[in-house]
Amino acid sequence: MLQSYLNDGYVIVENFIGSEEIRALKDSAARIIQEDKTAKTSIFSSVNQLQTTDDYFLGSGDTMRCFFEEAAYDENGQLIVPKEKAINKIGHALHECSPTFKFFSFQPKINSILKTLGFEKAKLLQSMYIFKQPQIGGEVLPHQDACYLHTSPQRVVGLWFALEDATLKNGCLHVLPGGHTSKLSAKFIRSDNGLEMKQLNEANWDPNKFIPVEVAAGTLVVLHDHLPHKSSPNLSNRSRQAYTLHVADGNTEFTELNWLRKRAPFPEYA
Ligand code: FE2
């Protein structure tokens, strides 16, 4: 496992979660949406990131907030689908605020994966529940996760749990095998001037070399923080739900550049 992580920048672990566990996570996510009382809606767009980032997003590090799909609205700003079909994602502290997600996120099986990768006393930075809704699930442009989460030294890993089958039709992940050895192309930072996407190096990732990661529900995909990855819009009739965690090595500092701010220290794996 460590070998393919180091060589390719990603690892696929099939059958990591069972169907009962998946059911519990999906039910909890549905309940979070039902109980969400936010009057204001906030859109999440990977394509128009700077324009759609607002205080609602910036304050989501300690809580569970729902972000809407851009395409869920008509030109008059009215939702064209029911709320539960309009949510792009829930973020960014399900692992602290929901007992079901907390239990799942800190299970020993995950810690042993982290230890295999050499992450000791790992810190859980953020969690997201991604819906990739039928027909309106938006595109995610090619990016490296290290663009969004900064540690010194840089050492973050993404854990992507498929809660439904992810296929070419419903917008599965695409990765650039071996691309984790490329330099960081950009940094999304919070500074005195607000938010900024700072370009660092040209992202000369050959679009033809990205490969689809079609996986069955229950699969874990481990992603190196420099691995370029993306996903297409979901134009199918089926959602492509996933739960993700981003974890930092315990021997790193979480820097001031991060958009993510928390009131309390990050929870750690034992
Ligand atoms: Fe990502």
PDB file of C-alpha atoms and ligand atoms in Angstrom:
ATOM      1  CA  MET A   1       0.000   0.000   0.000  1.00  0.00           C
ATOM      2  CA  LEU A   2       2.745   2.432   0.998  1.00  0.00           C
ATOM      3  CA  GLN A   3       4.614   1.565  -2.179  1.00  0.00           C
ATOM      4  CA  SER A   4       1.740   2.458  -4.489  1.00  0.00           C
ATOM      5  CA  TYR A   5       1.044   5.627  -2.486  1.00  0.00           C
ATOM      6  CA  LEU A   6       4.652   6.687  -2.966  1.00  0.00           C
ATOM      7  CA  ASN A   7       4.807   5.629  -6.640  1.00  0.00           C
ATOM      8  CA  ASP A   8       1.389   6.728  -7.890  1.00  0.00           C
ATOM      9  CA  GLY A   9       0.209   9.260  -5.314  1.00  0.00           C
ATOM     10  CA  TYR A  10      -2.960   7.342  -4.572  1.00  0.00           C
ATOM     11  CA  VAL A  11      -4.187   3.980  -3.316  1.00  0.00           C
ATOM     12  CA  ILE A  12      -7.520   2.223  -3.769  1.00  0.00           C
ATOM     13  CA  VAL A  13      -8.724   0.076  -0.861  1.00  0.00           C
ATOM     14  CA  GLU A  14     -11.793  -1.914  -1.853  1.00  0.00           C
ATOM     15  CA  ASN A  15     -14.484  -2.966   0.635  1.00  0.00           C
ATOM     16  CA  PHE A  16     -13.214  -0.636   3.315  1.00  0.00           C
ATOM     17  CA  ILE A  17     -16.714   0.120   4.601  1.00  0.00           C
ATOM     18  CA  GLY A  18     -19.669  -2.227   4.886  1.00  0.00           C
ATOM     19  CA  SER A  19     -23.207  -1.558   3.727  1.00  0.00           C
ATOM     20  CA  GLU A  20     -24.577  -0.977   7.248  1.00  0.00           C
ATOM     21  CA  GLU A  21     -21.937   1.634   7.952  1.00  0.00           C
ATOM     22  CA  ILE A  22     -22.710   3.302   4.632  1.00  0.00           C
ATOM     23  CA  ARG A  23     -26.416   3.344   5.481  1.00  0.00           C
ATOM     24  CA  ALA A  24     -25.707   4.979   8.865  1.00  0.00           C
ATOM     25  CA  LEU A  25     -23.592   7.725   7.262  1.00  0.00           C
ATOM     26  CA  LYS A  26     -26.133   8.410   4.516  1.00  0.00           C
ATOM     27  CA  ASP A  27     -29.007   8.553   7.019  1.00  0.00           C
ATOM     28  CA  SER A  28     -27.062  10.950   9.240  1.00  0.00           C
ATOM     29  CA  ALA A  29     -26.275  13.233   6.309  1.00  0.00           C
ATOM     30  CA  ALA A  30     -29.945  13.294   5.324  1.00  0.00           C
ATOM     31  CA  ARG A  31     -30.857  14.205   8.909  1.00  0.00           C
ATOM     32  CA  ILE A  32     -28.297  17.015   9.016  1.00  0.00           C
ATOM     33  CA  ILE A  33     -29.938  18.544   5.937  1.00  0.00           C
ATOM     34  CA  GLN A  34     -33.431  18.117   7.405  1.00  0.00           C
ATOM     35  CA  GLU A  35     -32.405  19.799  10.642  1.00  0.00           C
ATOM     36  CA  ASP A  36     -30.463  22.587   8.922  1.00  0.00           C
ATOM     37  CA  LYS A  37     -32.253  25.840   9.659  1.00  0.00           C
ATOM     38  CA  THR A  38     -30.017  28.231   7.757  1.00  0.00           C
ATOM     39  CA  ALA A  39     -32.188  30.769   6.035  1.00  0.00           C
ATOM     40  CA  LYS A  40     -29.383  32.041   3.886  1.00  0.00           C
ATOM     41  CA  THR A  41     -27.963  29.804   1.183  1.00  0.00           C
ATOM     42  CA  SER A  42     -24.345  29.689   0.208  1.00  0.00           C
ATOM     43  CA  ILE A  43     -23.122  28.210  -3.037  1.00  0.00           C
ATOM     44  CA  PHE A  44     -20.022  26.088  -3.317  1.00  0.00           C
ATOM     45  CA  SER A  45     -18.291  26.196  -6.655  1.00  0.00           C
ATOM     46  CA  SER A  46     -14.888  24.801  -7.463  1.00  0.00           C
ATOM     47  CA  VAL A  47     -15.043  26.781 -10.704  1.00  0.00           C
ATOM     48  CA  ASN A  48     -15.876  30.193  -9.175  1.00  0.00           C
ATOM     49  CA  GLN A  49     -14.108  29.615  -5.885  1.00  0.00           C
ATOM     50  CA  LEU A  50     -13.130  33.148  -4.923  1.00  0.00           C
ATOM     51  CA  GLN A  51     -16.493  34.658  -5.885  1.00  0.00           C
ATOM     52  CA  THR A  52     -18.538  32.155  -3.901  1.00  0.00           C
ATOM     53  CA  THR A  53     -16.429  32.082  -0.730  1.00  0.00           C
ATOM     54  CA  ASP A  54     -18.121  34.041   2.019  1.00  0.00           C
ATOM     55  CA  ASP A  55     -18.300  34.313   5.810  1.00  0.00           C
ATOM     56  CA  TYR A  56     -20.657  31.344   5.926  1.00  0.00           C
ATOM     57  CA  PHE A  57     -17.933  29.238   4.280  1.00  0.00           C
ATOM     58  CA  LEU A  58     -15.063  30.752   6.285  1.00  0.00           C
ATOM     59  CA  GLY A  59     -16.856  30.080   9.565  1.00  0.00           C
ATOM     60  CA  SER A  60     -17.620  26.443   8.812  1.00  0.00           C
ATOM     61  CA  GLY A  61     -14.444  24.944  10.320  1.00  0.00           C
ATOM     62  CA  ASP A  62     -16.054  24.114  13.668  1.00  0.00           C
ATOM     63  CA  THR A  63     -19.514  23.203  12.533  1.00  0.00           C
ATOM     64  CA  MET A  64     -21.706  21.527   9.898  1.00  0.00           C
ATOM     65  CA  ARG A  65     -22.919  23.823   7.157  1.00  0.00           C
ATOM     66  CA  CYS A  66     -24.744  22.998   3.952  1.00  0.00           C
ATOM     67  CA  PHE A  67     -23.494  24.450   0.674  1.00  0.00           C
ATOM     68  CA  PHE A  68     -25.682  24.519  -2.392  1.00  0.00           C
ATOM     69  CA  GLU A  69     -25.052  23.618  -6.020  1.00  0.00           C
ATOM     70  CA  GLU A  70     -24.842  26.557  -8.384  1.00  0.00           C
ATOM     71  CA  ALA A  71     -27.134  24.792 -10.851  1.00  0.00           C
ATOM     72  CA  ALA A  72     -29.821  24.235  -8.194  1.00  0.00           C
ATOM     73  CA  TYR A  73     -31.117  27.779  -8.775  1.00  0.00           C
ATOM     74  CA  ASP A  74     -32.941  29.401 -11.659  1.00  0.00           C
ATOM     75  CA  GLU A  75     -32.107  32.898 -12.939  1.00  0.00           C
ATOM     76  CA  ASN A  76     -34.373  34.448 -10.292  1.00  0.00           C
ATOM     77  CA  GLY A  77     -32.478  32.762  -7.490  1.00  0.00           C
ATOM     78  CA  GLN A  78     -35.223  30.223  -6.770  1.00  0.00           C
ATOM     79  CA  LEU A  79     -34.381  26.600  -5.998  1.00  0.00           C
ATOM     80  CA  ILE A  80     -35.461  24.372  -8.868  1.00  0.00           C
ATOM     81  CA  VAL A  81     -35.057  21.102  -6.920  1.00  0.00           C
ATOM     82  CA  PRO A  82     -35.986  20.086  -3.345  1.00  0.00           C
ATOM     83  CA  LYS A  83     -33.407  21.126  -0.751  1.00  0.00           C
ATOM     84  CA  GLU A  84     -32.100  17.584  -0.220  1.00  0.00           C
ATOM     85  CA  LYS A  85     -31.337  17.412  -3.957  1.00  0.00           C
ATOM     86  CA  ALA A  86     -29.732  20.846  -4.016  1.00  0.00           C
ATOM     87  CA  ILE A  87     -26.863  20.429  -1.567  1.00  0.00           C
ATOM     88  CA  ASN A  88     -23.349  20.214  -3.016  1.00  0.00           C
ATOM     89  CA  LYS A  89     -21.698  19.371   0.297  1.00  0.00           C
ATOM     90  CA  ILE A  90     -21.797  19.579   4.078  1.00  0.00           C
ATOM     91  CA  GLY A  91     -18.620  20.855   5.769  1.00  0.00           C
ATOM     92  CA  HIS A  92     -16.314  21.019   7.573  1.00  0.00           C
ATOM     93  CA  ALA A  93     -16.539  19.406  11.039  1.00  0.00           C
ATOM     94  CA  LEU A  94     -18.931  16.472  10.762  1.00  0.00           C
ATOM     95  CA  HIS A  95     -16.246  14.487  12.602  1.00  0.00           C
ATOM     96  CA  GLU A  96     -16.793  16.698  15.657  1.00  0.00           C
ATOM     97  CA  CYS A  97     -20.460  17.633  15.484  1.00  0.00           C
ATOM     98  CA  SER A  98     -22.159  14.389  14.457  1.00  0.00           C
ATOM     99  CA  PRO A  99     -21.727  11.327  16.717  1.00  0.00           C
ATOM    100  CA  THR A 100     -22.120   8.987  13.724  1.00  0.00           C
ATOM    101  CA  PHE A 101     -19.449  10.743  11.665  1.00  0.00           C
ATOM    102  CA  LYS A 102     -17.205  11.126  14.717  1.00  0.00           C
ATOM    103  CA  PHE A 103     -17.365   7.407  15.443  1.00  0.00           C
ATOM    104  CA  PHE A 104     -16.679   6.578  11.805  1.00  0.00           C
ATOM    105  CA  SER A 105     -13.848   9.098  11.369  1.00  0.00           C
ATOM    106  CA  PHE A 106     -11.806   7.982  14.374  1.00  0.00           C
ATOM    107  CA  GLN A 107     -12.136   4.238  13.982  1.00  0.00           C
ATOM    108  CA  PRO A 108      -8.869   2.305  14.522  1.00  0.00           C
ATOM    109  CA  LYS A 109      -8.957   0.982  10.940  1.00  0.00           C
ATOM    110  CA  ILE A 110      -8.443   4.535   9.660  1.00  0.00           C
ATOM    111  CA  ASN A 111      -5.675   5.226  12.137  1.00  0.00           C
ATOM    112  CA  SER A 112      -3.869   2.091  11.007  1.00  0.00           C
ATOM    113  CA  ILE A 113      -4.002   3.333   7.378  1.00  0.00           C
ATOM    114  CA  LEU A 114      -2.544   6.645   8.567  1.00  0.00           C
ATOM    115  CA  LYS A 115       0.195   4.862  10.474  1.00  0.00           C
ATOM    116  CA  THR A 116       1.023   2.775   7.407  1.00  0.00           C
ATOM    117  CA  LEU A 117       1.551   6.054   5.538  1.00  0.00           C
ATOM    118  CA  GLY A 118       3.843   7.233   8.341  1.00  0.00           C
ATOM    119  CA  PHE A 119       1.372   9.709   9.877  1.00  0.00           C
ATOM    120  CA  GLU A 120       1.899   9.591  13.654  1.00  0.00           C
ATOM    121  CA  LYS A 121      -0.476  11.336  16.076  1.00  0.00           C
ATOM    122  CA  ALA A 122      -2.324  12.520  13.018  1.00  0.00           C
ATOM    123  CA  LYS A 123      -4.579  15.588  13.266  1.00  0.00           C
ATOM    124  CA  LEU A 124      -7.960  15.536  11.608  1.00  0.00           C
ATOM    125  CA  LEU A 125      -8.296  18.901   9.865  1.00  0.00           C
ATOM    126  CA  GLN A 126     -11.655  18.715   8.135  1.00  0.00           C
ATOM    127  CA  SER A 127     -14.462  16.483   6.938  1.00  0.00           C
ATOM    128  CA  MET A 128     -16.880  16.896   4.060  1.00  0.00           C
ATOM    129  CA  TYR A 129     -19.906  15.024   2.838  1.00  0.00           C
ATOM    130  CA  ILE A 130     -20.122  15.396  -0.918  1.00  0.00           C
ATOM    131  CA  PHE A 131     -23.391  14.680  -2.724  1.00  0.00           C
ATOM    132  CA  LYS A 132     -22.574  15.131  -6.407  1.00  0.00           C
ATOM    133  CA  GLN A 133     -26.311  15.399  -7.050  1.00  0.00           C
ATOM    134  CA  PRO A 134     -28.009  13.868 -10.097  1.00  0.00           C
ATOM    135  CA  GLN A 135     -28.008  16.142 -13.149  1.00  0.00           C
ATOM    136  CA  ILE A 136     -26.698  19.232 -11.359  1.00  0.00           C
ATOM    137  CA  GLY A 137     -23.618  17.911  -9.496  1.00  0.00           C
ATOM    138  CA  GLY A 138     -20.925  20.416 -10.479  1.00  0.00           C
ATOM    139  CA  GLU A 139     -17.511  19.882 -12.025  1.00  0.00           C
ATOM    140  CA  VAL A 140     -14.406  19.937  -9.830  1.00  0.00           C
ATOM    141  CA  LEU A 141     -11.465  21.375 -11.755  1.00  0.00           C
ATOM    142  CA  PRO A 142      -8.011  19.741 -11.604  1.00  0.00           C
ATOM    143  CA  HIS A 143      -6.335  20.682  -8.324  1.00  0.00           C
ATOM    144  CA  GLN A 144      -4.003  19.475  -5.581  1.00  0.00           C
ATOM    145  CA  ASP A 145      -5.442  19.373  -2.056  1.00  0.00           C
ATOM    146  CA  ALA A 146      -2.252  20.989  -0.722  1.00  0.00           C
ATOM    147  CA  CYS A 147      -3.536  24.113  -2.478  1.00  0.00           C
ATOM    148  CA  TYR A 148      -6.227  24.391   0.227  1.00  0.00           C
ATOM    149  CA  LEU A 149      -4.598  22.994   3.387  1.00  0.00           C
ATOM    150  CA  HIS A 150      -1.159  24.228   4.413  1.00  0.00           C
ATOM    151  CA  THR A 151       1.103  22.619   6.973  1.00  0.00           C
ATOM    152  CA  SER A 152       4.780  23.046   7.669  1.00  0.00           C
ATOM    153  CA  PRO A 153       6.314  20.783   6.537  1.00  0.00           C
ATOM    154  CA  GLN A 154       3.561  20.051   4.006  1.00  0.00           C
ATOM    155  CA  ARG A 155       2.120  16.664   4.894  1.00  0.00           C
ATOM    156  CA  VAL A 156      -1.603  16.153   4.461  1.00  0.00           C
ATOM    157  CA  VAL A 157      -3.490  13.159   3.127  1.00  0.00           C
ATOM    158  CA  GLY A 158      -7.000  12.953   1.734  1.00  0.00           C
ATOM    159  CA  LEU A 159      -9.234   9.966   2.521  1.00  0.00           C
ATOM    160  CA  TRP A 160     -12.135   9.657   0.108  1.00  0.00           C
ATOM    161  CA  PHE A 161     -14.821   7.132   1.012  1.00  0.00           C
ATOM    162  CA  ALA A 162     -17.257   6.137  -1.735  1.00  0.00           C
ATOM    163  CA  LEU A 163     -20.749   5.837  -0.217  1.00  0.00           C
ATOM    164  CA  GLU A 164     -22.236   5.046  -3.632  1.00  0.00           C
ATOM    165  CA  ASP A 165     -20.769   3.514  -6.775  1.00  0.00           C
ATOM    166  CA  ALA A 166     -18.681   6.142  -8.555  1.00  0.00           C
ATOM    167  CA  THR A 167     -18.651   5.718 -12.323  1.00  0.00           C
ATOM    168  CA  LEU A 168     -17.837   7.712 -15.441  1.00  0.00           C
ATOM    169  CA  LYS A 169     -21.555   8.482 -15.722  1.00  0.00           C
ATOM    170  CA  ASN A 170     -22.061  10.026 -12.289  1.00  0.00           C
ATOM    171  CA  GLY A 171     -18.792  11.946 -12.113  1.00  0.00           C
ATOM    172  CA  CYS A 172     -16.166   9.695 -10.504  1.00  0.00           C
ATOM    173  CA  LEU A 173     -12.758  11.004  -9.476  1.00  0.00           C
ATOM    174  CA  HIS A 174     -10.018  11.267 -12.099  1.00  0.00           C
ATOM    175  CA  VAL A 175      -6.384  11.258 -11.006  1.00  0.00           C
ATOM    176  CA  LEU A 176      -3.021  11.856 -12.657  1.00  0.00           C
ATOM    177  CA  PRO A 177      -0.958   8.808 -11.641  1.00  0.00           C
ATOM    178  CA  GLY A 178       2.498   9.873 -10.463  1.00  0.00           C
ATOM    179  CA  GLY A 179       1.459  13.533 -10.602  1.00  0.00           C
ATOM    180  CA  HIS A 180       2.084  13.938  -6.853  1.00  0.00           C
ATOM    181  CA  THR A 181       5.749  14.571  -7.649  1.00  0.00           C
ATOM    182  CA  SER A 182       4.835  17.793  -9.480  1.00  0.00           C
ATOM    183  CA  LYS A 183       5.235  21.125  -7.727  1.00  0.00           C
ATOM    184  CA  LEU A 184       2.331  22.816  -5.998  1.00  0.00           C
ATOM    185  CA  SER A 185       0.596  24.928  -8.636  1.00  0.00           C
ATOM    186  CA  ALA A 186      -1.300  27.349  -6.420  1.00  0.00           C
ATOM    187  CA  LYS A 187      -2.142  28.261  -2.836  1.00  0.00           C
ATOM    188  CA  PHE A 188      -5.579  29.319  -1.679  1.00  0.00           C
ATOM    189  CA  ILE A 189      -4.732  31.571   1.246  1.00  0.00           C
ATOM    190  CA  ARG A 190      -6.367  33.833   3.812  1.00  0.00           C
ATOM    191  CA  SER A 191      -4.383  36.991   4.454  1.00  0.00           C
ATOM    192  CA  ASP A 192      -4.959  40.554   5.651  1.00  0.00           C
ATOM    193  CA  ASN A 193      -6.231  41.271   2.149  1.00  0.00           C
ATOM    194  CA  GLY A 194      -8.844  38.561   2.412  1.00  0.00           C
ATOM    195  CA  LEU A 195      -8.734  35.463   0.273  1.00  0.00           C
ATOM    196  CA  GLU A 196      -6.357  34.982  -2.549  1.00  0.00           C
ATOM    197  CA  MET A 197      -5.494  32.258  -5.060  1.00  0.00           C
ATOM    198  CA  LYS A 198      -1.751  32.652  -5.324  1.00  0.00           C
ATOM    199  CA  GLN A 199      -0.291  31.071  -8.459  1.00  0.00           C
ATOM    200  CA  LEU A 200       3.046  29.364  -7.756  1.00  0.00           C
ATOM    201  CA  ASN A 201       3.981  27.063 -10.635  1.00  0.00           C
ATOM    202  CA  GLU A 202       2.437  26.300 -13.965  1.00  0.00           C
ATOM    203  CA  ALA A 203       0.041  23.369 -13.692  1.00  0.00           C
ATOM    204  CA  ASN A 204       1.269  21.587 -16.799  1.00  0.00           C
ATOM    205  CA  TRP A 205      -0.751  18.443 -16.144  1.00  0.00           C
ATOM    206  CA  ASP A 206      -1.542  16.617 -19.382  1.00  0.00           C
ATOM    207  CA  PRO A 207      -5.356  16.354 -19.465  1.00  0.00           C
ATOM    208  CA  ASN A 208      -5.033  13.125 -21.477  1.00  0.00           C
ATOM    209  CA  LYS A 209      -3.085  11.411 -18.708  1.00  0.00           C
ATOM    210  CA  PHE A 210      -5.786  11.673 -16.036  1.00  0.00           C
ATOM    211  CA  ILE A 211      -7.460   8.303 -15.471  1.00  0.00           C
ATOM    212  CA  PRO A 212     -10.945   7.647 -14.066  1.00  0.00           C
ATOM    213  CA  VAL A 213     -11.195   6.019 -10.650  1.00  0.00           C
ATOM    214  CA  GLU A 214     -14.407   4.039 -10.983  1.00  0.00           C
ATOM    215  CA  VAL A 215     -15.054   2.384  -7.633  1.00  0.00           C
ATOM    216  CA  ALA A 216     -17.819   0.531  -5.851  1.00  0.00           C
ATOM    217  CA  ALA A 217     -19.575   1.879  -2.772  1.00  0.00           C
ATOM    218  CA  GLY A 218     -17.480   1.087   0.284  1.00  0.00           C
ATOM    219  CA  THR A 219     -14.136   1.787  -1.393  1.00  0.00           C
ATOM    220  CA  LEU A 220     -11.545   4.063   0.170  1.00  0.00           C
ATOM    221  CA  VAL A 221      -9.321   6.150  -2.105  1.00  0.00           C
ATOM    222  CA  VAL A 222      -6.232   7.588  -0.406  1.00  0.00           C
ATOM    223  CA  LEU A 223      -4.929  10.756  -2.078  1.00  0.00           C
ATOM    224  CA  HIS A 224      -1.490  12.361  -1.653  1.00  0.00           C
ATOM    225  CA  ASP A 225      -1.832  16.116  -1.071  1.00  0.00           C
ATOM    226  CA  HIS A 226       0.115  16.926  -4.283  1.00  0.00           C
ATOM    227  CA  LEU A 227      -1.806  14.498  -6.512  1.00  0.00           C
ATOM    228  CA  PRO A 228      -3.707  16.367  -9.256  1.00  0.00           C
ATOM    229  CA  HIS A 229      -7.305  15.170  -9.344  1.00  0.00           C
ATOM    230  CA  LYS A 230     -10.651  16.349 -10.654  1.00  0.00           C
ATOM    231  CA  SER A 231     -14.187  15.189 -11.365  1.00  0.00           C
ATOM    232  CA  SER A 232     -16.669  15.812 -14.151  1.00  0.00           C
ATOM    233  CA  PRO A 233     -20.179  17.181 -13.716  1.00  0.00           C
ATOM    234  CA  ASN A 234     -22.787  14.594 -12.865  1.00  0.00           C
ATOM    235  CA  LEU A 235     -25.267  14.543 -15.736  1.00  0.00           C
ATOM    236  CA  SER A 236     -26.733  11.161 -14.802  1.00  0.00           C
ATOM    237  CA  ASN A 237     -29.835  10.344 -12.776  1.00  0.00           C
ATOM    238  CA  ARG A 238     -27.849   8.928  -9.849  1.00  0.00           C
ATOM    239  CA  SER A 239     -25.975  10.810  -7.174  1.00  0.00           C
ATOM    240  CA  ARG A 240     -22.356  10.007  -6.330  1.00  0.00           C
ATOM    241  CA  GLN A 241     -22.108  10.470  -2.581  1.00  0.00           C
ATOM    242  CA  ALA A 242     -18.773  10.405  -0.785  1.00  0.00           C
ATOM    243  CA  TYR A 243     -17.355  11.300   2.630  1.00  0.00           C
ATOM    244  CA  THR A 244     -13.885  12.801   2.827  1.00  0.00           C
ATOM    245  CA  LEU A 245     -11.347  13.462   5.555  1.00  0.00           C
ATOM    246  CA  HIS A 246      -8.183  15.525   5.362  1.00  0.00           C
ATOM    247  CA  VAL A 247      -5.577  14.583   7.894  1.00  0.00           C
ATOM    248  CA  ALA A 248      -2.197  16.141   8.736  1.00  0.00           C
ATOM    249  CA  ASP A 249       0.850  14.446  10.197  1.00  0.00           C
ATOM    250  CA  GLY A 250       1.068  15.197  13.932  1.00  0.00           C
ATOM    251  CA  ASN A 251       4.610  16.520  13.493  1.00  0.00           C
ATOM    252  CA  THR A 252       3.559  19.495  11.403  1.00  0.00           C
ATOM    253  CA  GLU A 253       2.351  23.024  12.113  1.00  0.00           C
ATOM    254  CA  PHE A 254      -0.938  24.217  10.684  1.00  0.00           C
ATOM    255  CA  THR A 255      -0.059  27.605   9.230  1.00  0.00           C
ATOM    256  CA  GLU A 256      -1.792  30.984   9.421  1.00  0.00           C
ATOM    257  CA  LEU A 257      -2.248  30.970   5.647  1.00  0.00           C
ATOM    258  CA  ASN A 258      -5.122  28.514   5.859  1.00  0.00           C
ATOM    259  CA  TRP A 259      -8.678  29.579   5.084  1.00  0.00           C
ATOM    260  CA  LEU A 260      -9.678  27.022   7.737  1.00  0.00           C
ATOM    261  CA  ARG A 261      -9.659  28.439  11.259  1.00  0.00           C
ATOM    262  CA  LYS A 262     -10.755  26.639  14.388  1.00  0.00           C
ATOM    263  CA  ARG A 263     -11.469  27.716  17.925  1.00  0.00           C
ATOM    264  CA  ALA A 264     -10.148  24.494  19.481  1.00  0.00           C
ATOM    265  CA  PRO A 265      -7.092  22.362  18.612  1.00  0.00           C
ATOM    266  CA  PHE A 266      -7.559  19.722  15.931  1.00  0.00           C
ATOM    267  CA  PRO A 267      -8.691  16.345  17.291  1.00  0.00           C
ATOM    268  CA  GLU A 268      -5.935  13.738  17.077  1.00  0.00           C
ATOM    269  CA  TYR A 269      -5.725  10.048  16.363  1.00  0.00           C
ATOM    270  CA  ALA A 270      -4.243   8.068  19.223  1.00  0.00           C
TER     271      ALA A 270
HETATM  272 FE   FE2 B   1      -9.582  17.520  -3.781  1.00  0.00          FE
END
